[in-house]
Tab-separated table of C-alpha atoms and ligand atoms in Angstrom:
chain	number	residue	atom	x	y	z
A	1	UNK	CA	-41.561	-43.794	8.476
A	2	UNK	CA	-39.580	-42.927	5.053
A	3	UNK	CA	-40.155	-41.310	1.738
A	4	UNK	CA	-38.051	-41.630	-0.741
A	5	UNK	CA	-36.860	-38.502	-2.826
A	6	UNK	CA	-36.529	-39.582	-6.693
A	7	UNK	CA	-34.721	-37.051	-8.614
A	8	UNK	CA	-33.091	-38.612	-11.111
A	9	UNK	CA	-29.313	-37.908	-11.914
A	10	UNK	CA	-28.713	-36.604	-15.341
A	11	UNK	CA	-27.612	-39.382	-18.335
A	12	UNK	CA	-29.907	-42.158	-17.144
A	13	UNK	CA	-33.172	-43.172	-18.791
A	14	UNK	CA	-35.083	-41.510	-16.270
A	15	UNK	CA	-38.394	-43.763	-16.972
A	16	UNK	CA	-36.356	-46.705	-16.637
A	17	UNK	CA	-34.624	-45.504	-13.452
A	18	UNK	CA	-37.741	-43.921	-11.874
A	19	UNK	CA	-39.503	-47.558	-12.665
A	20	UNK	CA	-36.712	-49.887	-10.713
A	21	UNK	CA	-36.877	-47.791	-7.695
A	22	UNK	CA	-40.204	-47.836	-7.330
A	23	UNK	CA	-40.517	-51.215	-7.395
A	24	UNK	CA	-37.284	-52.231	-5.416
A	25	UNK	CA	-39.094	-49.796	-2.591
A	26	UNK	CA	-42.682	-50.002	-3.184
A	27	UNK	CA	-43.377	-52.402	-0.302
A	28	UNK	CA	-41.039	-51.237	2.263
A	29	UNK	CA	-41.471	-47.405	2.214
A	30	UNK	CA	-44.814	-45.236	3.083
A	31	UNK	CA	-43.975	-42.632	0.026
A	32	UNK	CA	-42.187	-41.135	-2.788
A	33	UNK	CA	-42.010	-37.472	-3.629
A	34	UNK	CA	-40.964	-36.185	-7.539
A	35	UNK	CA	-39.878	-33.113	-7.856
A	36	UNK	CA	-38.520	-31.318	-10.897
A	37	UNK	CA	-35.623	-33.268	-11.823
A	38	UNK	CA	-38.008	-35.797	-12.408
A	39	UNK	CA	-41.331	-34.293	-13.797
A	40	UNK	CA	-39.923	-31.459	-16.082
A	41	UNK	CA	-38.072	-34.260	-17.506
A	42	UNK	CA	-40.862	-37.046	-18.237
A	43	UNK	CA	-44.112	-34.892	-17.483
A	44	UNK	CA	-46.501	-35.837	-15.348
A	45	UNK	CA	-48.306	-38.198	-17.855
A	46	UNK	CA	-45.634	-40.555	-17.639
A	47	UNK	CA	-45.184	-40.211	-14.147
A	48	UNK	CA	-49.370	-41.470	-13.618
A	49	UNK	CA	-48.700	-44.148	-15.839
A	50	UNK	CA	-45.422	-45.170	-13.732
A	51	UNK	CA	-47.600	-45.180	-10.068
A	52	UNK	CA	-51.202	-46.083	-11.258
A	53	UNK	CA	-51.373	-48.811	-9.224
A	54	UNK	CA	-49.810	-47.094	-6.109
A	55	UNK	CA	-51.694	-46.692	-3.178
A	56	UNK	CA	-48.849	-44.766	-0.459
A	57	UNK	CA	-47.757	-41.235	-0.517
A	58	UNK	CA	-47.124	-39.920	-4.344
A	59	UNK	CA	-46.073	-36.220	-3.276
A	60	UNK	CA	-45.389	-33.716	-5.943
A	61	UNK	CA	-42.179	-31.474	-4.777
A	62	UNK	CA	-42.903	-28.048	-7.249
A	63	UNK	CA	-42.498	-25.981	-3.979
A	64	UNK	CA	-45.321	-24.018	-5.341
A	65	UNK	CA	-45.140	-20.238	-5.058
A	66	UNK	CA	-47.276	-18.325	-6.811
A	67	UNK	CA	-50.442	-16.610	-7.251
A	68	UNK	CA	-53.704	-18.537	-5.365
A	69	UNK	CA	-54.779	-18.863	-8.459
A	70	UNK	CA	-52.401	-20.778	-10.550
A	71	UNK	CA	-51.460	-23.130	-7.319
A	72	UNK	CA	-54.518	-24.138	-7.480
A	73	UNK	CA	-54.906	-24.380	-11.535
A	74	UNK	CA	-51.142	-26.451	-11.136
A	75	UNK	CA	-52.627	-28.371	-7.715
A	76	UNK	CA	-55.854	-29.642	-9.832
A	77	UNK	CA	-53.335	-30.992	-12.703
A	78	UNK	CA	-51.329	-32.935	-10.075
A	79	UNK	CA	-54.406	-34.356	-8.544
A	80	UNK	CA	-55.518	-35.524	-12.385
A	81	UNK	CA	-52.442	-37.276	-13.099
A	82	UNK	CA	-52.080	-39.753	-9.886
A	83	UNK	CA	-50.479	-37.699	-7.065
A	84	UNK	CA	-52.216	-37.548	-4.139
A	85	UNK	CA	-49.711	-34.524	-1.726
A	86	UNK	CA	-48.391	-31.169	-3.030
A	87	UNK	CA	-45.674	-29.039	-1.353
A	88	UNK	CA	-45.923	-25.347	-1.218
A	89	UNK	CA	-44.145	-22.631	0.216
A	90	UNK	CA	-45.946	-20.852	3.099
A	91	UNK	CA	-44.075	-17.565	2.441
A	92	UNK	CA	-46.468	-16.362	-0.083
A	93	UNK	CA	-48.993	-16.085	2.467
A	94	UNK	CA	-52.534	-16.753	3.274
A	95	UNK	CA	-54.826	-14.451	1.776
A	96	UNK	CA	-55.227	-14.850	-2.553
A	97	UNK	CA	-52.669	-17.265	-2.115
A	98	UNK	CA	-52.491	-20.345	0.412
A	99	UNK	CA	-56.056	-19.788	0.990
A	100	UNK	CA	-56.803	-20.634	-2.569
A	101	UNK	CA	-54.187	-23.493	-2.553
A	102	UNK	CA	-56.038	-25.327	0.396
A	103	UNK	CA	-59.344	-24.708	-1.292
A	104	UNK	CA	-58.494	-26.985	-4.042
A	105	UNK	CA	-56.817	-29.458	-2.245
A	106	UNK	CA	-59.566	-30.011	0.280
A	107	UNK	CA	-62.374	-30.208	-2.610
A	108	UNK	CA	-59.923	-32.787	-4.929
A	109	UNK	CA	-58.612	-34.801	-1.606
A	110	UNK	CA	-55.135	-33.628	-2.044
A	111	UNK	CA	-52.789	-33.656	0.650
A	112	UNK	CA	-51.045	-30.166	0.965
A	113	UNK	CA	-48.006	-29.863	3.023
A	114	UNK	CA	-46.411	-26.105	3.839
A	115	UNK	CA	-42.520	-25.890	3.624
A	116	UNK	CA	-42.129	-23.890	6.934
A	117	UNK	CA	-37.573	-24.130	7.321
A	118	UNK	CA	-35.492	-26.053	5.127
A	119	UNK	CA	-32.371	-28.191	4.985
A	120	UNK	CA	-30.077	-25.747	3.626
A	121	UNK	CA	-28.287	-23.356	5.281
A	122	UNK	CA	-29.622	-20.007	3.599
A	123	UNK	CA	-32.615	-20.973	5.397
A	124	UNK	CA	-31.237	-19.405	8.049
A	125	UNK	CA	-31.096	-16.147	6.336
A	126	UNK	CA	-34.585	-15.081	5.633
A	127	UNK	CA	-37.026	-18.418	6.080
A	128	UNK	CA	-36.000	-19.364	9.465
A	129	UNK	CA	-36.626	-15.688	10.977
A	130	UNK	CA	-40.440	-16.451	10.147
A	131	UNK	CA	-40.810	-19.480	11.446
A	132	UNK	CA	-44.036	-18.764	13.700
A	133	UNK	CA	-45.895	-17.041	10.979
A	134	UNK	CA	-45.016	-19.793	8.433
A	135	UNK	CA	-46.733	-22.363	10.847
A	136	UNK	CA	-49.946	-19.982	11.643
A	137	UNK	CA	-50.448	-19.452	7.374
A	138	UNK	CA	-50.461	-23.761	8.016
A	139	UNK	CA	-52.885	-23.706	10.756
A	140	UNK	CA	-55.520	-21.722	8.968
A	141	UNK	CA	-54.943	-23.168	6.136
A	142	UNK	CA	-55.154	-26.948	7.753
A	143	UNK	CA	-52.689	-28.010	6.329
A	144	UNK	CA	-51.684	-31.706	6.185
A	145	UNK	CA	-47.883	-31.652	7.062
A	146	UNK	CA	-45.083	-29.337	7.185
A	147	UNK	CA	-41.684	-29.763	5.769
A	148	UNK	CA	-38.741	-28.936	8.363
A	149	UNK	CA	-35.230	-29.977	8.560
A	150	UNK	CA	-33.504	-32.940	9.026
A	151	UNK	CA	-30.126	-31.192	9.934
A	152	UNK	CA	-31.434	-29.152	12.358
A	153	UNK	CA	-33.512	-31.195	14.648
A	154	UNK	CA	-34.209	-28.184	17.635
A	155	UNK	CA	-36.643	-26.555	14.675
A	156	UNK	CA	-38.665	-29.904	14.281
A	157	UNK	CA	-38.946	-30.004	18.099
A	158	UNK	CA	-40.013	-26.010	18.110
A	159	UNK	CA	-42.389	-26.959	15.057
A	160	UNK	CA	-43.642	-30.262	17.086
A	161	UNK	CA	-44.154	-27.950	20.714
A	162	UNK	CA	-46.535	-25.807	19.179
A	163	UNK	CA	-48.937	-27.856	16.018
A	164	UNK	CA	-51.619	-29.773	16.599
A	165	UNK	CA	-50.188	-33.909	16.531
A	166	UNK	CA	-52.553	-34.343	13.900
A	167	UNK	CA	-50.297	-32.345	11.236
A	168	UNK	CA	-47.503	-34.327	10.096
A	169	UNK	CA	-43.839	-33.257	9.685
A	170	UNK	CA	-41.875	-34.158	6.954
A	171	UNK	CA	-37.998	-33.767	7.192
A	172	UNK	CA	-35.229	-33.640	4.460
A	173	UNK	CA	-31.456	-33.381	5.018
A	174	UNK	CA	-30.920	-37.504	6.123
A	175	UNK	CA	-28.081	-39.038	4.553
A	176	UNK	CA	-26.521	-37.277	2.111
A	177	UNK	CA	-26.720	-33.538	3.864
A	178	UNK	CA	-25.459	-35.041	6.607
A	179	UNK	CA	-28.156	-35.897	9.125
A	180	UNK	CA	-28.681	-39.519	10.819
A	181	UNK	CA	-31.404	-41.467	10.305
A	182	UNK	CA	-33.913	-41.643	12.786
A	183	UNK	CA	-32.830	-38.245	14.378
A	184	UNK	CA	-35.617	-36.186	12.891
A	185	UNK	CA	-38.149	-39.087	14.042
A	186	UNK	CA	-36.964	-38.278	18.059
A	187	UNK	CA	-37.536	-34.693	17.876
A	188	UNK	CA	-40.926	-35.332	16.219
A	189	UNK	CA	-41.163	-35.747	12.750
A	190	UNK	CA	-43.769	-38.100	11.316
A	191	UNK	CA	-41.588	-38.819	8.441
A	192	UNK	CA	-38.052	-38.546	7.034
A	193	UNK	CA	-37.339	-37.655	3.286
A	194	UNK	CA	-34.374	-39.555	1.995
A	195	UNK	CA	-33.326	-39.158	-1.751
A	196	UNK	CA	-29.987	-40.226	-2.805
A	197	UNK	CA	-29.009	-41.873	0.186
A	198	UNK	CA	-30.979	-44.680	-1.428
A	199	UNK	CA	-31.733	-43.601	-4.694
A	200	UNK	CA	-28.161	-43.207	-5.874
A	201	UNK	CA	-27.221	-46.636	-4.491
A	202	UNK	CA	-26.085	-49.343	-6.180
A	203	UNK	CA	-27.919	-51.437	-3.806
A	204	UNK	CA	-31.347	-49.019	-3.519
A	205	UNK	CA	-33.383	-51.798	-1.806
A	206	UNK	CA	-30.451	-53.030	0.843
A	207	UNK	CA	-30.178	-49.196	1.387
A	208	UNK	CA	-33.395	-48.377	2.259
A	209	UNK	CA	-33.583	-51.596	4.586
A	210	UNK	CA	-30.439	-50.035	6.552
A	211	UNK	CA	-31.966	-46.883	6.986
A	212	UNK	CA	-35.288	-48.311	8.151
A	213	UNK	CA	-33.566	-50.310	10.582
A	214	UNK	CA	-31.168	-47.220	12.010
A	215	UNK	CA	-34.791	-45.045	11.912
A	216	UNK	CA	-35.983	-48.284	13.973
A	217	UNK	CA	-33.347	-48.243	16.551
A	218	UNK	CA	-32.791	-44.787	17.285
A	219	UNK	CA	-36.992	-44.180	17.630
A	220	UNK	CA	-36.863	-47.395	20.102
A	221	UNK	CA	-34.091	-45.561	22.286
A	222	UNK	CA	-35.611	-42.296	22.148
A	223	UNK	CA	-39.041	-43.252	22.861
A	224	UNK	CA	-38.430	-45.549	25.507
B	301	LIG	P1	-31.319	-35.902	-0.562
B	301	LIG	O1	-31.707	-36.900	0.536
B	301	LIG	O2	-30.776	-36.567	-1.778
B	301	LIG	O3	-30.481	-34.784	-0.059
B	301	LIG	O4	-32.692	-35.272	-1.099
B	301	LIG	C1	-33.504	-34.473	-0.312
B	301	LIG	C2	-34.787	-34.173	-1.013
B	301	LIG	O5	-35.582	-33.335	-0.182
B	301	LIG	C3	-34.644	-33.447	-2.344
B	301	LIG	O6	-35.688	-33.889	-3.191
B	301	LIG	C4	-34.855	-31.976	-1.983
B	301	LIG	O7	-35.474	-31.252	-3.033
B	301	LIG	C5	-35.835	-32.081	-0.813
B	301	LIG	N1	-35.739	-31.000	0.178
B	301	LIG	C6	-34.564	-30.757	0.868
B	301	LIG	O8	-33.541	-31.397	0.662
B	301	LIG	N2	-34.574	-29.759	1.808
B	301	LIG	C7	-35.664	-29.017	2.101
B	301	LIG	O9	-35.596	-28.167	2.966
B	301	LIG	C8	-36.841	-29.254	1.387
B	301	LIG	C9	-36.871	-30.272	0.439
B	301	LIG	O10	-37.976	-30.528	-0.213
């Protein structure tokens, strides 16, 4: 299961570049996810226009954290203008914050998904020590994924061993930060996040094929 990351480079047309990947990847991949390389630089009007006939995953990266109240206000926009998941941070919390968050996205059908450890390694240095608590503010909440890294797959199988298997795990870090395909998939994530690994190629659509067909091969051996 993939997602692409589009974040368009600088010095392109990023309509025009936004555009030909999504239609080179459309019918092979379950989402994309825009974050603010992409929507600070064509607004999210454009983006509707670009997906309005898109019926997969259209999940808007603003790793939200704020106030309850202006997630939600920000959350509400999204949901107007096409996309249908929102990322937030879980370290603001629950209360006047997440809570609100969640409210909105379960009355406008939003998917919200909690960034709980990331790819990087500074997220070792305050994020990781919270882990636990990160994943409780997504179980109240009821959340419907969790982002968790790619590069180190023993958190996705910590984050797998104790959430429900309905909430889904998302995981950046494949390609370009150095993890393998399909790696994140055998410690149990639900999907992998792969941005320039196949959005900076000059072949995007060959790309993408090759990774599916790693992600298909390692999940085979790992699952038996
Ligand atoms: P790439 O495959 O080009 O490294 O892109 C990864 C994508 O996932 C980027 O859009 C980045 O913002 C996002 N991401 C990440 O890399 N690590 C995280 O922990 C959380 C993310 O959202």
């Amino acid at each position: 299961m993939l997602i692409v990351a589009l974040d368009p480079p600088n010095y392109v047309d990023v309509v025009e570049w936004i555009e030909r990947r999504y239609n080179e990847l459309k019918d092979i991949v379950q989402g994309f996810k825009l974050g603010l390389p992409a929507i600070i630089r064509v607004g999210v009007e454009t983006i509707s226009k670009i997906f309005k006939e898109y019926n997969g995953l259209l999940i808007a990266d603003l790793k939200l954290a704020d106030i309850g109240d202006i997630m939600a206000l920000t959350a509400s926009i999204l949901k107007e203008h096409g996309f249908n998941a929102v990322i937030a941070h879980a370290f603001v919390g629950y209360k006047q914050a997440i809570d609100e968050l969640s409210n909105v996205c379960k009355k406008e059908g939003l998917k919200l998904i909690l960034v709980v450890s990331m790819s990087h390694k500074g997220s070792e240095e305050f994020l990781d020590r919270h882990l636990e608590g990160f994943i409780e503010v997504a179980r109240i909440a009821g959340a419907w994924g969790l982002v968790a890294p790619a590069t180190r797959p023993m958190i996705i199988k910590k984050v797998r061993e104790v959430v429900d298997s309905e909430m889904k795990i998302l995981s950046p870090g494949v390609g370009v930060q150095g993890a393998e395909p399909g790696t994140a998939l055998c410690h149990g994530a639900d999907y992998e996040i792969v941005g320039r690994a196949i959005a900076y190629a000059d072949n995007v659509r060959q790309n993408a094929l090759k990774i599916l067909e790693i992600q298909r091969q390692r999940a085979a051996k790992c699952r038996g």
